[in-house]
Coordinates of C-alpha atoms and ligand atoms in Angstrom, one line a residue:
X1 CA -36.1 1.4 61.4
X2 CA -32.5 0.6 61.0
X3 CA -32.6 -0.8 64.6
X4 CA -34.5 -3.5 63.0
X5 CA -31.6 -4.9 60.3
X6 CA -28.6 -3.3 62.4
X7 CA -26.6 -6.2 61.6
X8 CA -24.5 -7.2 65.0
X9 CA -20.9 -6.6 63.9
X10 CA -21.5 -2.5 63.4
X11 CA -24.9 -2.4 65.8
X12 CA -24.2 -0.5 69.2
X13 CA -24.7 -2.2 71.9
X14 CA -27.8 -0.8 73.1
X15 CA -29.7 -1.4 69.6
X16 CA -29.2 -5.2 70.0
X17 CA -30.3 -4.1 73.1
X18 CA -33.5 -2.4 71.9
X19 CA -33.9 -5.6 69.4
X20 CA -34.4 -7.9 72.7
X21 CA -36.8 -6.2 74.7
X22 CA -40.3 -7.6 73.5
X23 CA -38.3 -11.3 73.6
X24 CA -39.4 -14.4 76.1
X25 CA -35.5 -14.6 76.8
X26 CA -34.5 -11.3 77.0
X27 CA -30.9 -11.4 78.9
X28 CA -29.6 -8.1 76.7
X29 CA -29.4 -5.1 78.5
X30 CA -28.6 -4.6 81.8
X31 CA -31.7 -2.9 82.8
X32 CA -33.0 -4.3 86.2
X33 CA -36.1 -6.9 85.3
X34 CA -36.6 -9.2 87.7
X35 CA -39.9 -8.8 89.7
X36 CA -40.7 -6.2 93.0
X37 CA -39.4 -8.1 96.1
X38 CA -42.8 -8.3 98.1
X39 CA -41.7 -5.4 100.2
X40 CA -40.4 -3.3 97.0
X41 CA -44.7 -4.2 95.5
X42 CA -45.8 -2.3 99.1
X43 CA -44.0 0.9 98.2
X44 CA -45.4 0.5 94.0
X45 CA -48.7 0.3 96.2
X46 CA -48.2 3.3 97.8
X47 CA -47.9 5.0 94.7
X48 CA -50.6 7.2 94.7
X49 CA -49.5 8.8 98.3
X50 CA -46.2 8.6 97.1
X51 CA -47.5 11.2 94.0
X52 CA -49.4 13.2 96.2
X53 CA -46.0 13.7 98.7
X54 CA -44.6 14.7 95.1
X55 CA -46.7 16.7 94.8
X56 CA -46.9 18.5 97.8
X57 CA -43.9 19.1 99.5
X58 CA -40.4 21.3 98.6
X59 CA -39.0 19.5 95.8
X60 CA -35.2 20.5 96.2
X61 CA -35.5 19.0 100.4
X62 CA -37.5 15.3 98.4
X63 CA -33.8 16.0 95.9
X64 CA -31.4 15.9 98.8
X65 CA -33.1 13.2 101.0
X66 CA -33.6 11.2 98.2
X67 CA -29.1 11.5 97.3
X68 CA -28.5 11.0 100.7
X69 CA -30.4 8.1 101.4
X70 CA -29.6 6.5 98.0
X71 CA -26.0 7.0 98.5
X72 CA -25.4 6.1 102.2
X73 CA -27.0 3.4 101.7
X74 CA -24.1 2.6 99.1
X75 CA -21.8 3.4 101.5
X76 CA -21.2 7.2 100.2
X77 CA -21.1 8.7 103.5
X78 CA -19.3 11.9 102.6
X79 CA -20.6 12.4 99.2
X80 CA -20.8 16.7 98.2
X81 CA -24.0 18.5 99.8
X82 CA -24.1 22.0 98.3
X83 CA -25.9 24.1 96.1
X84 CA -24.5 22.2 92.2
X85 CA -22.6 19.7 93.4
X86 CA -25.2 16.9 92.7
X87 CA -26.8 17.1 89.8
X88 CA -30.5 14.9 89.3
X89 CA -31.0 13.8 85.7
X90 CA -33.2 11.5 84.1
X91 CA -30.0 8.7 83.5
X92 CA -26.8 7.7 83.2
X93 CA -26.0 8.5 80.3
X94 CA -28.1 11.3 80.2
X95 CA -25.9 13.2 83.4
X96 CA -23.0 11.8 81.1
X97 CA -23.7 13.2 78.0
X98 CA -23.9 16.8 80.2
X99 CA -20.9 15.6 81.6
X100 CA -19.5 15.0 77.4
X101 CA -21.0 18.8 77.2
X102 CA -18.6 20.6 79.9
X103 CA -15.4 18.8 78.6
X104 CA -15.4 19.9 75.3
X105 CA -13.2 22.4 74.6
X106 CA -11.8 22.0 78.0
X107 CA -9.9 18.6 77.5
X108 CA -8.8 17.1 74.6
X109 CA -8.0 13.7 75.3
X110 CA -9.7 11.5 77.6
X111 CA -7.9 8.1 78.7
X112 CA -10.9 5.8 79.3
X113 CA -11.3 2.3 80.2
X114 CA -10.8 -0.7 78.2
X115 CA -13.0 -2.3 78.1
X116 CA -16.3 -1.2 78.6
X117 CA -19.6 -0.1 78.0
X118 CA -19.9 1.2 74.0
X119 CA -22.2 4.3 74.6
X120 CA -19.3 5.6 77.3
X121 CA -16.8 6.4 73.9
X122 CA -19.9 7.1 71.5
X123 CA -20.7 9.7 73.8
X124 CA -17.3 11.2 74.4
X125 CA -16.3 10.9 71.0
X126 CA -20.1 13.3 69.7
X127 CA -18.3 16.0 71.7
X128 CA -15.1 15.3 69.3
X129 CA -13.0 13.9 72.5
X130 CA -10.0 12.2 71.9
X131 CA -9.9 8.5 73.8
X132 CA -6.8 6.8 74.5
X133 CA -7.7 3.6 76.1
X134 CA -6.6 2.1 79.9
X135 CA -6.4 -1.4 80.1
X136 CA -7.5 -3.0 83.4
X137 CA -5.0 -4.9 84.1
X138 CA -2.8 -1.4 84.4
X139 CA -5.2 0.2 85.4
X140 CA -5.8 -2.2 88.3
X141 CA -2.4 -3.5 89.5
X142 CA 0.6 -1.7 86.5
X143 CA 2.4 1.3 87.4
X144 CA -0.3 4.0 86.9
X145 CA 2.0 6.6 86.5
X146 CA 2.9 5.4 82.8
X147 CA -0.7 3.7 82.1
X148 CA -1.9 7.2 82.2
X149 CA -0.8 8.7 79.3
X150 CA 0.7 12.6 79.7
X151 CA -1.8 13.9 77.3
X152 CA -4.6 12.9 78.6
X153 CA -6.9 15.3 80.6
X154 CA -8.9 12.9 82.2
X155 CA -9.5 9.6 83.2
X156 CA -12.6 7.9 82.8
X157 CA -13.2 4.5 84.4
X158 CA -16.7 3.0 85.9
X159 CA -16.8 1.0 88.8
X160 CA -18.0 -1.9 89.3
X161 CA -17.2 -2.8 85.5
X162 CA -19.3 -3.8 82.7
X163 CA -19.0 -5.7 81.0
X164 CA -15.9 -7.4 83.3
X165 CA -16.9 -6.8 87.4
X166 CA -13.6 -5.6 88.3
X167 CA -13.8 -2.8 91.2
X168 CA -11.6 -0.4 92.0
X169 CA -9.8 -1.0 95.2
X170 CA -9.7 2.1 97.8
X171 CA -6.3 2.1 97.4
X172 CA -6.1 1.9 94.0
X173 CA -8.4 5.1 93.5
X174 CA -6.4 7.0 96.0
X175 CA -3.3 6.4 94.4
X176 CA -5.2 6.9 90.8
X177 CA -6.7 10.2 92.4
X178 CA -3.1 11.3 94.4
X179 CA -1.9 11.3 90.2
X180 CA -4.5 12.9 88.9
X181 CA -4.1 15.9 91.6
X182 CA -0.6 16.1 90.7
X183 CA -1.4 16.4 87.2
X184 CA -4.7 18.9 87.5
X185 CA -6.3 16.2 85.6
X186 CA -10.5 15.4 86.2
X187 CA -11.0 12.0 87.4
X188 CA -14.2 10.8 86.4
X189 CA -15.9 7.5 88.1
X190 CA -19.0 5.8 86.7
X191 CA -20.4 3.7 89.6
X192 CA -23.7 2.5 88.2
X193 CA -23.0 -0.8 89.1
X194 CA -22.0 -0.1 92.6
X195 CA -25.0 -1.5 94.1
X196 CA -23.9 -4.8 93.7
X197 CA -20.8 -5.2 95.5
X198 CA -19.5 -4.6 98.7
X199 CA -15.8 -4.3 97.9
X200 CA -17.2 -0.9 96.1
X201 CA -19.3 0.3 99.0
X202 CA -16.5 2.1 99.9
X203 CA -16.6 5.8 100.9
X204 CA -15.8 6.8 97.6
X205 CA -15.9 10.5 98.1
X206 CA -13.5 10.6 101.1
X207 CA -11.0 9.6 99.2
X208 CA -11.0 12.0 96.4
X209 CA -11.9 14.9 98.9
X210 CA -8.3 13.8 100.5
X211 CA -7.1 13.9 97.1
X212 CA -8.1 17.2 96.5
X213 CA -8.3 16.5 93.0
X214 CA -10.8 17.5 91.0
X215 CA -13.5 14.9 90.2
X216 CA -16.5 13.9 88.5
X217 CA -19.1 10.8 90.1
X218 CA -22.2 9.5 88.0
X219 CA -24.2 7.2 89.9
X220 CA -27.2 6.0 88.9
X221 CA -30.6 3.9 90.0
X222 CA -31.4 1.9 86.8
X223 CA -28.9 -1.1 87.6
X224 CA -30.6 -2.1 90.7
X225 CA -34.3 -1.3 91.2
X226 CA -36.3 -3.2 88.8
X227 CA -38.9 -0.3 88.2
X228 CA -39.8 -0.4 84.9
X229 CA -37.0 2.5 84.3
X230 CA -38.2 5.5 86.7
X231 CA -34.6 6.2 88.1
X232 CA -31.7 8.7 88.4
X233 CA -29.3 9.4 87.5
X234 CA -26.4 11.8 89.3
X235 CA -23.9 13.7 88.2
X236 CA -21.8 14.0 91.5
X237 CA -18.7 16.9 91.2
X238 CA -15.7 18.5 93.3
X239 CA -16.0 22.1 94.1
X240 CA -13.3 22.8 92.0
X241 CA -13.7 20.7 89.6
X242 CA -13.2 23.5 87.2
X243 CA -16.2 22.1 84.2
X244 CA -19.2 24.5 83.4
X245 CA -21.6 21.5 84.2
X246 CA -24.4 23.8 85.7
X247 CA -24.1 25.3 82.5
X248 CA -24.4 22.0 80.0
X249 CA -27.3 20.3 82.8
X250 CA -29.2 24.1 82.0
X251 CA -28.3 23.6 78.4
X252 CA -30.5 19.8 78.8
X253 CA -32.4 19.9 81.8
X254 CA -34.4 21.8 84.1
X255 CA -35.1 18.8 86.3
X256 CA -35.9 15.5 87.8
X257 CA -39.8 14.8 88.7
X258 CA -40.4 15.5 92.5
X259 CA -42.1 11.6 92.0
X260 CA -38.2 9.6 91.2
X261 CA -37.2 11.4 93.7
X262 CA -39.6 10.4 96.7
X263 CA -39.6 7.2 94.5
X264 CA -35.8 7.2 94.9
X265 CA -35.7 7.6 98.8
X266 CA -38.3 4.6 99.6
X267 CA -36.5 1.7 97.6
X268 CA -33.4 3.3 99.2
X269 CA -34.6 2.7 102.6
X270 CA -36.1 -0.8 101.7
X271 CA -32.7 -1.5 100.3
X272 CA -30.9 -0.8 103.2
X273 CA -33.8 -2.3 105.6
X274 CA -32.5 -5.5 104.0
X275 CA -33.3 -5.2 100.7
X276 CA -30.0 -5.4 99.0
X277 CA -29.0 -8.1 100.6
X278 CA -32.1 -10.3 98.9
X279 CA -30.2 -8.7 95.4
X280 CA -27.2 -10.1 96.0
X281 CA -28.7 -13.3 96.7
X282 CA -31.0 -13.0 93.7
X283 CA -27.7 -12.0 91.6
X284 CA -25.9 -14.8 93.0
X285 CA -27.7 -17.8 92.3
X286 CA -28.7 -16.8 88.8
X287 CA -25.1 -16.7 88.1
X288 CA -24.7 -20.3 89.5
X289 CA -27.4 -21.3 87.0
X290 CA -25.7 -20.4 84.2
X291 CA -22.6 -21.6 85.3
X292 CA -24.4 -24.8 86.3
X293 CA -26.2 -25.3 82.9
X294 CA -22.5 -24.5 80.6
X295 CA -19.4 -25.8 82.9
X296 CA -18.8 -28.6 80.9
X297 CA -20.4 -27.1 77.5
X298 CA -17.1 -27.7 75.7
X299 CA -14.5 -24.8 75.3
X300 CA -16.7 -22.3 77.4
X301 CA -15.1 -20.8 80.8
X302 CA -16.4 -17.7 83.0
X303 CA -13.1 -15.2 82.7
X304 CA -14.8 -12.6 85.8
X305 CA -14.7 -15.7 88.5
X306 CA -14.9 -13.3 90.8
X307 CA -18.0 -10.4 89.7
X308 CA -20.9 -9.8 91.4
X309 CA -22.2 -7.6 89.0
X310 CA -25.4 -7.7 87.4
X311 CA -24.0 -9.1 84.0
X312 CA -21.5 -12.5 83.5
X313 CA -19.5 -13.2 80.6
X314 CA -18.7 -16.4 79.5
X315 CA -16.1 -17.3 76.5
X316 CA -16.5 -19.9 74.4
X317 CA -13.5 -20.8 73.1
X318 CA -12.9 -20.2 69.2
X319 CA -16.6 -19.4 68.5
X320 CA -17.1 -15.7 67.3
X321 CA -19.2 -14.6 69.0
X322 CA -21.1 -11.9 66.7
X323 CA -22.5 -15.5 65.1
X324 CA -23.3 -17.7 68.6
X325 CA -25.2 -14.4 68.8
X326 CA -27.0 -15.0 65.9
X327 CA -27.4 -18.0 66.7
X328 CA -29.0 -17.6 70.0
X329 CA -31.3 -15.2 68.4
X330 CA -32.8 -17.9 66.5
X331 CA -33.5 -19.4 69.8
X332 CA -35.9 -16.0 70.7
X333 CA -32.4 -16.1 73.7
X334 CA -31.2 -12.3 73.7
X335 CA -27.1 -11.7 75.4
X336 CA -24.9 -9.5 73.7
X337 CA -21.4 -10.2 71.9
X338 CA -18.9 -8.0 73.3
X339 CA -16.7 -7.1 70.9
X340 CA -18.2 -3.8 71.0
X341 CA -17.1 -3.0 74.9
X342 CA -14.1 -3.0 73.7
X343 CA -13.9 0.3 72.3
X344 CA -10.4 0.4 71.2
X345 CA -9.7 -3.1 70.2
X346 CA -12.9 -5.3 69.4
X347 CA -11.4 -8.8 68.4
X348 CA -10.0 -9.0 72.0
X349 CA -14.3 -9.3 72.3
X350 CA -14.2 -12.1 69.9
X351 CA -14.8 -15.1 72.5
X352 CA -17.3 -13.7 74.8
X353 CA -21.0 -13.1 74.8
X354 CA -22.6 -11.4 78.2
X355 CA -25.6 -12.2 79.8
X356 CA -27.5 -10.0 82.5
X357 CA -28.6 -11.6 85.1
X358 CA -30.9 -8.7 86.9
X359 CA -33.6 -11.1 85.5
X360 CA -36.4 -13.5 87.6
X361 CA -34.3 -17.2 87.9
X362 CA -37.0 -19.3 85.9
X363 CA -35.8 -16.6 82.9
X364 CA -32.2 -17.0 82.8
X365 CA -32.8 -21.0 84.4
X366 CA -34.8 -21.5 80.6
X367 CA -32.2 -19.2 79.3
X368 CA -29.5 -20.8 79.9
X369 CA -31.2 -24.2 79.0
X370 CA -30.5 -22.3 75.4
X371 CA -28.2 -21.2 75.4
X372 CA -27.1 -24.7 76.5
X373 CA -28.1 -26.9 73.7
X374 CA -27.5 -24.4 71.3
X375 CA -23.5 -24.0 71.9
X376 CA -23.8 -28.3 72.1
X377 CA -24.8 -28.6 69.0
X378 CA -22.6 -26.0 67.2
Ligands
LIG1 C1 -26.0 -2.1 80.2 C2 -28.3 1.1 77.7 C3 -27.6 3.9 76.6 C4 -27.7 1.1 78.7 C5 -27.4 -0.4 79.0 C6 -26.1 -0.8 80.3 N1 -27.9 2.1 76.8 N2 -28.5 3.7 77.3 N3 -27.9 3.9 75.7 O1 -28.6 1.8 79.8 O2 -25.2 -2.7 80.4 O3 -27.2 -2.8 79.1 O4 -25.6 -0.3 80.5

């Protein structure tokens, strides 16, 4: 299998995540792998009843209930409803593939946030779309009119971003949406990490609708709840989006299991009833654990001071992160090197590693000690 021999320099990030799947110290992928909370365990104990309900009730109604519960729990009260506006997918990457398929031939160039997870540029390039980087600093604080090149027919932003955790503020979203409306450009948001950061819980759909821009939002339950990758990606779009999304969807999917919809509704209700705060606490504790274990290691710093997402970057001055990745792998610890996130200029990611935090504390603590030992032995 190619993935097992892939050199980390040339592998994509997901290939490196696959290598880590069976390790005891898998801090590579951003999926939720922490143990279930006591209340979540009760939902899992109820699986036979959930299955029976999924089989008995109207699939369309179960889907609507799941979408509504999920989006409202995370502040998205003005999310669209109605035929074709919210399409259920197996995963956010599947939603992205469908979006890219619908952009092909309609749009030539996409302005894509830089850095971001590498399967986004890879999927877009797979449909012959040209990419131009939209640097985070420009996105959050610069002149958008200059920063978004005129040739871009689509602007794609991950918020909160992966791996940096930076969140697009309401004000910046409004500016960007206005610019997209003025230029008749499609604005795409990937909000897969939204659940972790309350600063991303303002009502994005209200802002988007007020601008009148053509938009697509990719939502995701997969990063939040430890449901063994039983998850839902949503492809949400404006009425005026002008892309053949429903047709592209039908090329790939008939629909998603109603069992997933029932599950998502229950987990969303649990999140709204306090589960969300428990999750934030776990991530904050794991982040503190990593920082405390590595803070005094010479050359180490944490570039994303404010981040609340379930991944943390560590910078190791003067080291090649791909080499470090190898060193850690020999201790059975798996993280990600950051070159691949910088899809337009990999050298920018040279000295950073990304550590996944949606794990049990004991796993993070043990892995952090191994990372510390490895760094001190350099
Ligand atoms: C992260 C895995 C895919 C992706 C993981 C991810 N790759 N879907 N090709 O879900 O941050 O580790 O986004």
